[in-house]
Short mmCIF file of C-alpha atoms and ligand atoms in Angstrom, two decimals:
data_model
loop_
_atom_site.label_atom_id
_atom_site.label_comp_id
_atom_site.label_asym_id
_atom_site.label_seq_id
_atom_site.Cartn_x
_atom_site.Cartn_y
_atom_site.Cartn_z
CA MET A 1 -72.57 -103.58 -124.54
CA LYS A 2 -73.25 -106.64 -122.46
CA GLU A 3 -74.03 -106.67 -118.74
CA ARG A 4 -71.59 -108.81 -116.98
CA PRO A 5 -71.51 -110.78 -113.75
CA VAL A 6 -70.53 -109.08 -110.57
CA VAL A 7 -67.48 -110.59 -108.80
CA ALA A 8 -69.07 -112.91 -106.24
CA GLU A 9 -69.62 -111.52 -102.80
CA SER A 10 -67.94 -114.62 -101.44
CA GLU A 11 -64.70 -113.51 -103.23
CA MET A 12 -64.88 -110.09 -101.55
CA LEU A 13 -65.38 -111.83 -98.19
CA ARG A 14 -62.34 -113.96 -98.93
CA GLN A 15 -60.34 -110.80 -99.62
CA ARG A 16 -61.52 -109.37 -96.33
CA GLU A 17 -60.14 -112.45 -94.61
CA PHE A 18 -56.76 -111.69 -96.16
CA MET A 19 -56.97 -108.13 -94.96
CA LYS A 20 -57.44 -109.40 -91.46
CA LEU A 21 -54.61 -111.88 -91.78
CA VAL A 22 -52.18 -109.19 -93.01
CA GLU A 23 -53.28 -106.91 -90.15
CA LYS A 24 -52.26 -109.59 -87.63
CA MET A 25 -48.79 -110.09 -89.15
CA GLU A 26 -45.88 -108.78 -87.11
CA ASP A 27 -43.63 -107.81 -90.02
CA ARG A 28 -46.23 -106.16 -92.18
CA PRO A 29 -45.79 -102.60 -93.54
CA ARG A 30 -47.23 -99.97 -91.20
CA SER A 31 -47.60 -97.12 -93.73
CA TYR A 32 -48.31 -96.73 -97.41
CA HIS A 33 -47.77 -94.18 -100.14
CA ILE A 34 -49.74 -94.44 -103.41
CA VAL A 35 -48.52 -92.73 -106.62
CA SER A 36 -51.50 -92.41 -108.93
CA MET A 37 -50.78 -91.72 -112.55
CA GLY A 38 -53.06 -90.99 -115.52
CA CYS A 39 -56.80 -90.40 -115.54
CA GLN A 40 -59.62 -90.13 -113.00
CA MET A 41 -60.43 -93.82 -113.41
CA ASN A 42 -57.00 -94.54 -111.92
CA GLU A 43 -57.53 -91.99 -109.21
CA ARG A 44 -60.76 -93.76 -108.27
CA ASP A 45 -58.92 -97.12 -108.23
CA SER A 46 -56.34 -95.60 -105.93
CA GLU A 47 -59.15 -94.78 -103.48
CA SER A 48 -60.06 -98.47 -103.39
CA ILE A 49 -56.38 -99.43 -103.00
CA ALA A 50 -56.06 -97.00 -100.08
CA GLY A 51 -59.24 -98.45 -98.53
CA MET A 52 -57.78 -101.98 -98.68
CA LEU A 53 -54.40 -100.97 -97.34
CA ARG A 54 -56.06 -99.18 -94.43
CA GLU A 55 -58.09 -102.27 -93.57
CA MET A 56 -54.78 -104.10 -93.49
CA GLY A 57 -53.78 -101.78 -90.69
CA MET A 58 -51.60 -99.30 -92.63
CA ARG A 59 -51.77 -95.55 -92.48
CA PRO A 60 -51.17 -93.09 -95.30
CA GLU A 61 -47.64 -91.60 -95.38
CA PRO A 62 -47.44 -88.34 -97.33
CA VAL A 63 -43.67 -88.58 -97.89
CA ARG A 64 -42.92 -91.35 -100.32
CA GLU A 65 -39.46 -92.21 -99.01
CA ASN A 66 -40.80 -92.66 -95.48
CA ALA A 67 -43.49 -95.25 -96.42
CA ASP A 68 -43.09 -98.96 -95.73
CA LEU A 69 -45.14 -99.83 -98.82
CA ILE A 70 -45.01 -97.79 -102.06
CA LEU A 71 -47.57 -98.51 -104.78
CA TYR A 72 -47.49 -97.16 -108.32
CA ASN A 73 -50.89 -97.14 -110.03
CA THR A 74 -49.64 -96.75 -113.63
CA CYS A 75 -50.95 -95.37 -116.92
CA CYS A 76 -49.83 -96.32 -120.48
CA VAL A 77 -51.97 -94.18 -122.75
CA ARG A 78 -48.90 -92.44 -124.15
CA GLU A 79 -45.27 -93.44 -124.12
CA ASN A 80 -44.17 -90.67 -121.73
CA ALA A 81 -46.58 -91.93 -119.06
CA GLU A 82 -44.90 -95.29 -119.32
CA ASN A 83 -41.41 -93.82 -119.28
CA LYS A 84 -42.26 -91.83 -116.19
CA ALA A 85 -43.52 -94.95 -114.34
CA LEU A 86 -40.48 -97.06 -115.32
CA GLY A 87 -38.14 -94.20 -114.39
CA ASN A 88 -39.72 -94.07 -110.95
CA VAL A 89 -39.45 -97.82 -110.52
CA ILE A 90 -35.73 -97.79 -111.29
CA TRP A 91 -35.25 -95.06 -108.66
CA LEU A 92 -36.94 -97.30 -106.13
CA LYS A 93 -34.20 -99.91 -106.55
CA GLU A 94 -31.82 -97.47 -104.84
CA LEU A 95 -34.27 -96.80 -102.05
CA LYS A 96 -34.73 -100.50 -101.47
CA LYS A 97 -30.95 -100.86 -100.90
CA GLU A 98 -31.32 -98.48 -97.98
CA LYS A 99 -34.61 -99.94 -96.77
CA PRO A 100 -34.57 -103.70 -97.53
CA ASP A 101 -38.07 -104.15 -95.89
CA LEU A 102 -39.70 -101.70 -98.22
CA MET A 103 -42.53 -103.34 -100.18
CA ILE A 104 -42.79 -102.12 -103.76
CA CYS A 105 -46.06 -102.72 -105.72
CA VAL A 106 -46.70 -101.78 -109.31
CA GLY A 107 -50.14 -102.23 -110.94
CA GLY A 108 -52.65 -100.62 -113.32
CA CYS A 109 -52.76 -100.14 -117.06
CA MET A 110 -49.03 -100.34 -117.81
CA THR A 111 -48.53 -103.68 -116.12
CA GLN A 112 -51.63 -105.08 -117.95
CA GLU A 113 -49.94 -104.43 -121.31
CA LYS A 114 -48.96 -107.57 -123.23
CA GLY A 115 -45.48 -108.76 -122.19
CA MET A 116 -44.89 -105.89 -119.74
CA ALA A 117 -45.17 -107.85 -116.52
CA ALA A 118 -42.75 -110.55 -117.76
CA MET A 119 -40.26 -107.89 -118.86
CA MET A 120 -40.51 -106.12 -115.47
CA LYS A 121 -40.18 -109.38 -113.55
CA ALA A 122 -36.95 -110.10 -115.41
CA ARG A 123 -35.47 -106.66 -115.35
CA TYR A 124 -36.70 -105.35 -111.95
CA PRO A 125 -36.57 -108.35 -109.56
CA PHE A 126 -36.71 -105.96 -106.57
CA ILE A 127 -40.37 -105.26 -107.25
CA ASP A 128 -42.40 -107.26 -104.71
CA LEU A 129 -45.79 -107.22 -106.41
CA ILE A 130 -46.87 -106.78 -110.02
CA TYR A 131 -50.62 -106.97 -110.75
CA GLY A 132 -52.81 -105.67 -113.57
CA THR A 133 -56.17 -103.93 -114.00
CA HIS A 134 -58.55 -106.95 -113.75
CA ASN A 135 -57.24 -108.26 -110.45
CA LEU A 136 -57.03 -105.10 -108.33
CA TYR A 137 -59.55 -106.55 -105.89
CA LYS A 138 -57.09 -109.36 -105.05
CA LEU A 139 -54.52 -106.90 -103.60
CA PRO A 140 -55.08 -108.17 -99.98
CA GLU A 141 -54.30 -111.77 -101.09
CA TYR A 142 -51.22 -110.71 -102.97
CA VAL A 143 -49.84 -108.53 -100.12
CA TYR A 144 -50.39 -111.53 -97.80
CA ARG A 145 -48.54 -113.83 -100.18
CA VAL A 146 -45.55 -111.40 -100.51
CA LEU A 147 -45.25 -111.31 -96.72
CA ALA A 148 -45.84 -115.02 -96.06
CA GLU A 149 -43.84 -116.46 -98.91
CA LYS A 150 -41.12 -113.81 -98.82
CA ARG A 151 -40.79 -113.67 -102.57
CA PRO A 152 -42.18 -111.53 -105.40
CA VAL A 153 -45.68 -112.12 -106.64
CA VAL A 154 -46.47 -111.43 -110.34
CA GLU A 155 -50.09 -111.96 -111.28
CA ILE A 156 -51.83 -110.59 -114.37
CA MET A 157 -55.37 -111.78 -115.16
CA ASP A 158 -56.45 -111.83 -118.79
CA ILE A 159 -60.13 -112.43 -118.02
CA ASP A 160 -62.14 -109.23 -117.98
CA GLY A 161 -65.78 -108.41 -118.05
CA GLU A 162 -66.46 -108.59 -114.39
CA VAL A 163 -67.75 -105.74 -112.23
CA VAL A 164 -66.41 -105.62 -108.68
CA GLU A 165 -68.72 -104.31 -106.01
CA GLY A 166 -68.06 -103.79 -102.29
CA MET A 167 -64.34 -102.97 -102.23
CA PRO A 168 -63.25 -100.89 -99.25
CA GLU A 169 -62.45 -97.29 -100.07
CA ALA A 170 -60.71 -94.24 -98.68
CA ARG A 171 -62.03 -91.23 -100.53
CA ARG A 172 -59.97 -88.08 -101.19
CA ASN A 173 -62.54 -86.00 -99.41
CA ARG A 174 -66.22 -85.95 -98.52
CA PHE A 175 -67.49 -83.15 -100.75
CA ASN A 176 -66.58 -84.23 -104.20
CA ALA A 177 -66.57 -87.84 -105.16
CA PHE A 178 -65.86 -90.01 -108.22
CA VAL A 179 -68.43 -92.67 -108.98
CA ASN A 180 -67.67 -95.35 -111.60
CA ILE A 181 -70.63 -96.28 -113.70
CA MET A 182 -68.94 -98.41 -116.30
CA TYR A 183 -65.61 -99.97 -117.08
CA GLY A 184 -63.60 -100.71 -120.23
CA CYS A 185 -64.04 -99.62 -123.82
CA ASP A 186 -65.17 -101.39 -127.04
CA ASN A 187 -64.41 -98.64 -129.49
CA PHE A 188 -60.91 -99.50 -130.62
CA CYS A 189 -59.91 -96.10 -131.89
CA THR A 190 -56.82 -97.09 -133.86
CA TYR A 191 -54.41 -95.13 -131.72
CA CYS A 192 -55.69 -96.16 -128.31
CA ILE A 193 -54.42 -98.87 -126.00
CA VAL A 194 -57.22 -98.49 -123.45
CA PRO A 195 -59.42 -101.34 -124.86
CA TYR A 196 -56.50 -103.71 -124.57
CA VAL A 197 -55.63 -102.92 -120.97
CA ARG A 198 -59.05 -102.04 -119.48
CA GLY A 199 -61.05 -104.72 -121.33
CA ARG A 200 -64.53 -104.84 -122.75
CA GLU A 201 -67.26 -102.38 -121.83
CA ARG A 202 -69.38 -103.41 -118.89
CA SER A 203 -71.80 -101.32 -116.82
CA ARG A 204 -72.62 -101.31 -113.16
CA GLU A 205 -76.23 -101.98 -112.24
CA PRO A 206 -78.10 -98.68 -111.87
CA GLU A 207 -79.17 -99.71 -108.36
CA ALA A 208 -75.55 -100.11 -107.31
CA VAL A 209 -74.70 -96.64 -108.72
CA ILE A 210 -77.71 -95.01 -107.08
CA ALA A 211 -76.97 -96.70 -103.69
CA GLU A 212 -73.42 -95.37 -103.86
CA CYS A 213 -74.62 -91.88 -104.70
CA VAL A 214 -77.13 -91.92 -101.77
CA ARG A 215 -74.36 -93.05 -99.40
CA LEU A 216 -72.07 -90.30 -100.64
CA GLN A 217 -74.87 -87.73 -100.30
CA ASP A 218 -75.40 -88.91 -96.66
CA GLU A 219 -71.68 -88.41 -96.06
CA GLY A 220 -71.90 -84.86 -97.34
CA ALA A 221 -71.12 -85.00 -101.11
CA GLN A 222 -71.72 -81.71 -102.83
CA GLU A 223 -70.58 -82.88 -106.24
CA ILE A 224 -70.26 -86.25 -107.92
CA MET A 225 -68.33 -87.02 -111.04
CA LEU A 226 -69.68 -90.07 -112.89
CA LEU A 227 -66.81 -91.92 -114.55
CA GLY A 228 -66.36 -94.29 -117.51
CA GLN A 229 -64.18 -94.47 -120.64
CA ASN A 230 -67.35 -93.77 -122.65
CA VAL A 231 -70.24 -93.05 -120.33
CA ASN A 232 -72.57 -92.50 -123.29
CA SER A 233 -72.64 -96.22 -124.02
CA TYR A 234 -73.63 -97.01 -120.40
CA ARG A 235 -76.22 -99.73 -120.31
CA GLY A 236 -76.95 -101.15 -116.87
CA GLY A 237 -80.02 -103.18 -116.15
CA GLY A 238 -81.53 -102.00 -119.43
CA ALA A 239 -81.19 -98.32 -118.51
CA GLU A 240 -79.33 -95.92 -120.77
CA PHE A 241 -76.99 -93.23 -119.58
CA ALA A 242 -79.55 -90.39 -119.87
CA GLU A 243 -82.06 -92.42 -117.73
CA LEU A 244 -79.40 -93.01 -115.12
CA LEU A 245 -78.68 -89.25 -115.03
CA TYR A 246 -82.36 -88.43 -114.51
CA ARG A 247 -82.51 -90.83 -111.62
CA ILE A 248 -79.39 -89.45 -110.02
CA ASP A 249 -80.57 -85.85 -110.51
CA ARG A 250 -83.66 -86.62 -108.42
CA LEU A 251 -81.50 -87.46 -105.40
CA GLY A 252 -80.72 -83.77 -105.05
CA ILE A 253 -76.92 -83.82 -104.81
CA PRO A 254 -76.10 -80.17 -105.73
CA ARG A 255 -73.70 -80.92 -108.63
CA ILE A 256 -73.39 -83.69 -111.11
CA ARG A 257 -70.74 -83.99 -113.81
CA PHE A 258 -69.54 -86.90 -115.92
CA MET A 259 -66.70 -87.99 -118.17
CA THR A 260 -65.77 -89.10 -120.80
CA SER A 261 -68.19 -88.85 -123.69
CA HIS A 262 -67.81 -90.20 -127.21
CA PRO A 263 -69.35 -87.98 -129.88
CA LYS A 264 -70.72 -90.92 -131.81
CA ASP A 265 -72.84 -91.99 -128.84
CA LEU A 266 -74.01 -88.61 -127.51
CA SER A 267 -77.82 -88.96 -127.69
CA ASP A 268 -80.46 -86.27 -128.13
CA GLU A 269 -81.85 -87.41 -124.75
CA LEU A 270 -78.59 -86.60 -123.14
CA ILE A 271 -78.36 -83.22 -124.84
CA HIS A 272 -81.89 -82.57 -123.57
CA ALA A 273 -80.79 -83.51 -120.01
CA PHE A 274 -78.49 -80.44 -120.05
CA ALA A 275 -81.61 -78.27 -120.58
CA GLU A 276 -83.76 -80.08 -118.03
CA LEU A 277 -81.77 -81.39 -115.11
CA ARG A 278 -81.34 -79.09 -112.16
CA HIS A 279 -78.14 -80.54 -110.84
CA LEU A 280 -76.36 -81.43 -114.06
CA MET A 281 -73.62 -78.84 -114.41
CA PRO A 282 -73.25 -76.97 -117.73
CA GLN A 283 -69.97 -78.60 -118.66
CA LEU A 284 -69.09 -81.35 -121.11
CA HIS A 285 -65.77 -82.96 -122.07
CA LEU A 286 -66.28 -84.10 -125.63
CA PRO A 287 -63.01 -85.30 -127.19
CA VAL A 288 -62.89 -84.50 -130.90
CA GLN A 289 -59.30 -85.75 -131.59
CA SER A 290 -59.17 -84.25 -135.09
CA GLY A 291 -61.00 -81.80 -137.38
CA SER A 292 -60.30 -83.79 -140.55
CA ASP A 293 -62.80 -86.37 -141.80
CA GLU A 294 -60.11 -88.47 -143.36
CA ILE A 295 -58.11 -88.58 -140.10
CA LEU A 296 -61.29 -89.27 -138.05
CA ARG A 297 -61.95 -92.21 -140.41
CA ARG A 298 -58.46 -93.60 -140.04
CA MET A 299 -58.75 -93.16 -136.25
CA ASN A 300 -61.97 -95.28 -136.40
CA ARG A 301 -63.85 -92.56 -134.59
CA ARG A 302 -67.10 -93.20 -136.49
CA TYR A 303 -68.29 -89.54 -136.76
CA THR A 304 -67.55 -86.67 -139.09
CA ARG A 305 -66.52 -83.09 -138.48
CA ALA A 306 -70.03 -82.03 -139.57
CA HIS A 307 -71.66 -84.38 -137.04
CA TYR A 308 -69.38 -83.03 -134.24
CA LEU A 309 -70.24 -79.42 -135.16
CA GLU A 310 -73.92 -80.32 -135.18
CA LEU A 311 -73.63 -81.77 -131.70
CA VAL A 312 -71.97 -78.59 -130.48
CA GLN A 313 -74.73 -76.50 -132.01
CA LYS A 314 -77.45 -78.66 -130.40
CA LEU A 315 -75.73 -78.60 -127.01
CA ARG A 316 -75.49 -74.79 -127.12
CA ALA A 317 -79.09 -74.53 -128.22
CA ALA A 318 -80.15 -76.70 -125.24
CA CYS A 319 -77.79 -75.05 -122.76
CA PRO A 320 -76.41 -71.66 -123.95
CA ASP A 321 -73.92 -71.36 -121.14
CA ILE A 322 -72.39 -74.83 -121.53
CA GLY A 323 -68.61 -75.02 -121.28
CA LEU A 324 -67.08 -77.48 -123.72
CA THR A 325 -63.62 -79.02 -123.40
CA SER A 326 -61.85 -81.49 -125.64
CA ASP A 327 -58.90 -83.81 -126.37
CA ILE A 328 -56.93 -83.38 -129.58
CA ILE A 329 -54.21 -85.48 -131.14
CA VAL A 330 -51.61 -83.89 -133.45
CA GLY A 331 -49.43 -85.86 -135.81
CA PHE A 332 -51.52 -88.98 -136.30
CA PRO A 333 -49.63 -91.16 -138.85
CA GLY A 334 -50.00 -89.69 -142.31
CA GLU A 335 -51.63 -86.47 -141.15
CA THR A 336 -51.01 -83.78 -143.75
CA LEU A 337 -50.54 -80.09 -143.03
CA GLU A 338 -53.95 -79.40 -144.62
CA GLN A 339 -55.55 -82.04 -142.32
CA PHE A 340 -53.88 -80.44 -139.25
CA GLU A 341 -55.16 -77.06 -140.38
CA GLU A 342 -58.70 -78.52 -140.48
CA THR A 343 -58.24 -79.18 -136.79
CA LEU A 344 -57.20 -75.61 -136.22
CA SER A 345 -60.27 -74.37 -138.04
CA LEU A 346 -62.52 -76.65 -135.98
CA VAL A 347 -61.00 -75.29 -132.79
CA GLU A 348 -61.56 -71.77 -134.08
CA THR A 349 -65.20 -72.58 -134.92
CA VAL A 350 -66.12 -74.42 -131.71
CA ARG A 351 -64.24 -72.24 -129.23
CA PHE A 352 -63.63 -74.73 -126.43
CA ASP A 353 -63.12 -73.44 -122.90
CA ALA A 354 -60.02 -75.64 -122.81
CA ALA A 355 -58.42 -78.48 -124.81
CA TYR A 356 -55.93 -81.16 -123.87
CA THR A 357 -53.52 -81.53 -126.77
CA PHE A 358 -51.24 -84.51 -127.40
CA ILE A 359 -48.63 -85.48 -129.92
CA TYR A 360 -49.57 -88.90 -131.30
CA SER A 361 -47.68 -91.65 -129.50
CA PRO A 362 -47.51 -95.07 -131.13
CA ARG A 363 -48.73 -97.81 -128.78
CA LYS A 364 -47.69 -101.42 -129.46
CA GLY A 365 -50.58 -103.65 -130.42
CA THR A 366 -52.82 -100.83 -131.70
CA ARG A 367 -53.69 -100.61 -135.42
CA ALA A 368 -52.24 -97.17 -135.93
CA ALA A 369 -48.83 -98.30 -134.64
CA GLU A 370 -48.53 -100.21 -137.99
CA TYR A 371 -49.38 -97.16 -140.14
CA PRO A 372 -46.45 -95.46 -141.87
CA ASP A 373 -45.49 -92.25 -140.17
CA GLU A 374 -43.03 -90.01 -141.97
CA THR A 375 -43.48 -86.70 -140.12
CA PRO A 376 -40.47 -85.99 -137.87
CA TYR A 377 -41.21 -85.42 -134.18
CA GLU A 378 -39.79 -81.82 -134.40
CA VAL A 379 -42.42 -80.95 -137.02
CA LYS A 380 -45.12 -82.36 -134.86
CA SER A 381 -43.83 -80.33 -131.93
CA GLU A 382 -44.04 -77.14 -134.01
CA LEU A 383 -47.56 -77.99 -135.16
CA ILE A 384 -48.86 -78.70 -131.63
CA GLN A 385 -47.41 -75.36 -130.52
CA ARG A 386 -49.55 -73.63 -133.13
CA LEU A 387 -52.60 -75.44 -131.77
CA ILE A 388 -51.70 -74.66 -128.13
CA ASP A 389 -51.21 -70.96 -128.94
CA LEU A 390 -54.57 -70.78 -130.70
CA GLN A 391 -56.37 -72.62 -127.89
CA GLN A 392 -54.70 -70.44 -125.23
CA ALA A 393 -56.02 -67.30 -126.87
CA ILE A 394 -59.52 -68.82 -127.08
CA SER A 395 -59.37 -70.03 -123.46
CA LEU A 396 -58.30 -66.56 -122.30
CA GLU A 397 -61.24 -65.04 -124.17
CA ALA A 398 -63.65 -67.52 -122.54
CA LEU A 399 -62.19 -66.67 -119.11
CA LYS A 400 -62.45 -62.94 -119.75
CA ALA A 401 -66.07 -63.26 -120.74
CA GLN A 402 -66.78 -64.36 -117.13
CA VAL A 403 -65.50 -61.12 -115.55
CA GLY A 404 -68.28 -59.28 -113.75
CA LYS A 405 -70.47 -62.43 -113.38
CA ARG A 406 -71.66 -63.81 -110.06
CA GLU A 407 -71.00 -67.49 -109.69
CA THR A 408 -71.42 -70.16 -107.05
CA VAL A 409 -68.13 -71.87 -106.44
CA LEU A 410 -67.67 -75.28 -104.72
CA VAL A 411 -64.45 -74.55 -102.74
CA GLU A 412 -61.90 -77.38 -103.21
CA ALA A 413 -58.60 -76.31 -101.72
CA VAL A 414 -56.29 -73.60 -100.53
CA SER A 415 -54.84 -71.90 -103.61
CA THR A 416 -51.42 -73.24 -104.61
CA ARG A 417 -50.04 -69.79 -105.36
CA ASP A 418 -51.44 -67.79 -102.47
CA SER A 419 -52.15 -69.32 -99.06
CA ALA A 420 -54.59 -66.55 -98.19
CA SER A 421 -56.81 -67.62 -101.07
CA VAL A 422 -58.97 -70.68 -101.76
CA GLY A 423 -60.05 -72.06 -105.11
CA GLY A 424 -62.85 -74.03 -106.63
CA LYS A 425 -64.97 -74.50 -109.75
CA THR A 426 -67.87 -72.59 -111.21
CA PRO A 427 -70.82 -74.63 -112.60
CA ARG A 428 -69.17 -74.37 -116.02
CA GLY A 429 -66.01 -75.97 -114.60
CA MET A 430 -63.74 -72.95 -114.54
CA MET A 431 -61.34 -72.56 -111.67
CA VAL A 432 -61.69 -69.41 -109.50
CA ASN A 433 -59.34 -68.27 -106.76
CA PHE A 434 -60.47 -65.71 -104.20
CA PRO A 435 -59.35 -64.49 -100.78
CA GLY A 436 -60.86 -66.81 -98.17
CA LYS A 437 -60.10 -69.06 -95.26
CA PRO A 438 -59.56 -72.84 -95.41
CA ASP A 439 -62.77 -73.45 -93.47
CA LEU A 440 -64.61 -72.71 -96.75
CA ILE A 441 -63.28 -75.94 -98.25
CA GLY A 442 -66.11 -78.27 -99.16
CA LYS A 443 -68.68 -75.50 -99.10
CA MET A 444 -70.41 -73.40 -101.73
CA ALA A 445 -69.39 -69.75 -101.90
CA ASP A 446 -70.95 -66.97 -103.93
CA VAL A 447 -68.30 -65.07 -105.72
CA GLU A 448 -68.02 -62.13 -108.09
CA ILE A 449 -65.45 -62.72 -110.89
CA THR A 450 -63.04 -59.80 -110.92
CA SER A 451 -60.35 -60.76 -113.40
CA ALA A 452 -59.08 -63.51 -115.71
CA GLY A 453 -55.64 -65.06 -115.69
CA ARG A 454 -54.12 -67.49 -118.16
CA ASN A 455 -55.92 -70.58 -116.87
CA THR A 456 -57.95 -69.44 -113.93
CA LEU A 457 -60.26 -66.67 -112.72
CA ARG A 458 -59.94 -64.42 -109.70
CA GLY A 459 -62.83 -63.24 -107.69
CA ARG A 460 -64.10 -61.89 -104.40
CA MET A 461 -66.62 -63.38 -102.04
CA LEU A 462 -70.04 -61.72 -101.94
N1 5AD B 501 -51.23 -90.84 -128.57
C1 5AD B 501 -51.60 -89.60 -128.20
N2 5AD B 501 -52.69 -89.33 -127.50
C2 5AD B 501 -53.53 -90.37 -127.16
N3 5AD B 501 -54.68 -90.41 -126.53
C3 5AD B 501 -55.06 -91.69 -126.47
N4 5AD B 501 -54.19 -92.46 -127.05
C4 5AD B 501 -53.21 -91.67 -127.54
C5 5AD B 501 -52.02 -91.93 -128.26
N5 5AD B 501 -51.68 -93.15 -128.64
C6 5AD B 501 -55.36 -89.21 -126.03
C7 5AD B 501 -56.76 -89.06 -126.65
C8 5AD B 501 -57.64 -89.37 -125.50
C9 5AD B 501 -56.87 -88.93 -124.31
C10 5AD B 501 -57.27 -89.48 -123.03
O1 5AD B 501 -55.53 -89.35 -124.65
O2 5AD B 501 -56.88 -87.71 -127.03
O3 5AD B 501 -58.92 -88.71 -125.60
FE1 SF4 B 502 -59.49 -95.01 -126.31
FE2 SF4 B 502 -61.36 -94.38 -128.17
FE3 SF4 B 502 -62.05 -95.92 -126.07
FE4 SF4 B 502 -61.52 -93.30 -125.66
S1 SF4 B 502 -63.22 -94.23 -126.89
S2 SF4 B 502 -60.77 -95.03 -124.40
S3 SF4 B 502 -59.92 -92.94 -127.20
S4 SF4 B 502 -60.60 -96.46 -127.66
#
């Protein structure tokens, strides 16, 4: 992976000028509501978007219908994500009839897809701003133009490869923070649209990452999640990912996690880091996608089932308590019943704490979209249910094995089911709810695990 130029500081200063210009405009929106779809990378982008909108003088509005500016940060990894985004946009047309001054912005991975922006411009002329993934940092300029020119702005940039530093940000909270370390993906798994919409792999300089972590630590961060489509191929300023982790570990932030990892790039040094580093949490998301060598080959994953199982064994040898999670695709074109059953047997062998399972969704422009696919959707639905049932039984077993243990939980929020309880994660990444007051949020609490539910644990504070 190449190191790429950073977007010039002068460009960020230019954008800051636009933020000031917008702030001074009489008829500008006063409040914003962001709908963030998809992965953590999008969530992190939404924090930058929120930062820019705030600098333009807008305040967050929790109720979407009440906001003066609504922004959809979209995802396109599967067709249903796209349908959801488009469905929402169509609904906005009605809202705009009632509120003609409403500013509607749509950006992110879906709009970056080839031909999508042109289609949206033609079919949804009520959208005020359409931008992509590579020009997010120009949002202030675009908002200014929409207001000054009083007509829609549609701008998608094809150039990628730049790293943008110094964007404003409004973080979700002070105690757990996302930190991007690299962008894009060069792997071209045959089913995946990400390389087409997020561009080529490029890493941030380690100094920039460290400086951000230090700042977050000063602001009270208890946990940081390092983000990238494939963090294992991080290469910034000559440093590999494991080296970066060692440097971050020395800062002393209590908890470090990262995602996502590609099995083909998971190095022995990184496995070793799980044994050595004090603050690296014993949790790894390691998408396997399939348990069949033939399907893995046709997915262009570049590892075998045996290699994956070997990684699992090494990880558990280095860190016996590590919690592994995964992503699995069912119904890849041409997948036979036997090949699907190889995935079941892999799941049974590895025993993931949790797995995200998806029915294959053809994405235009990817190689697998051209492969013949004769299995009806109903059959795929039945198969995925078998996988879900198996994984649920294994997840429940993993949760039950925690009962009686004492764990330190970083409290994240009031429990959604019970307002007298709070919830947070154990080092292994399992969610625990326990009776407690909201003032625990953002703090570490020692908890004894008392019982296991379907997806979460219950406990009591010690
Ligand atoms: N269909 C189904 N699932 C997909 N994923 C990526 N692309 C597709 C697709 N076309 C899944 C992979 C990936 C996760 C983020 O989404 O499992 O790891
Ligand atoms: Fe998509 Fe594969 Fe890259 Fe992950 S590694 S983003 S699945 S192309």
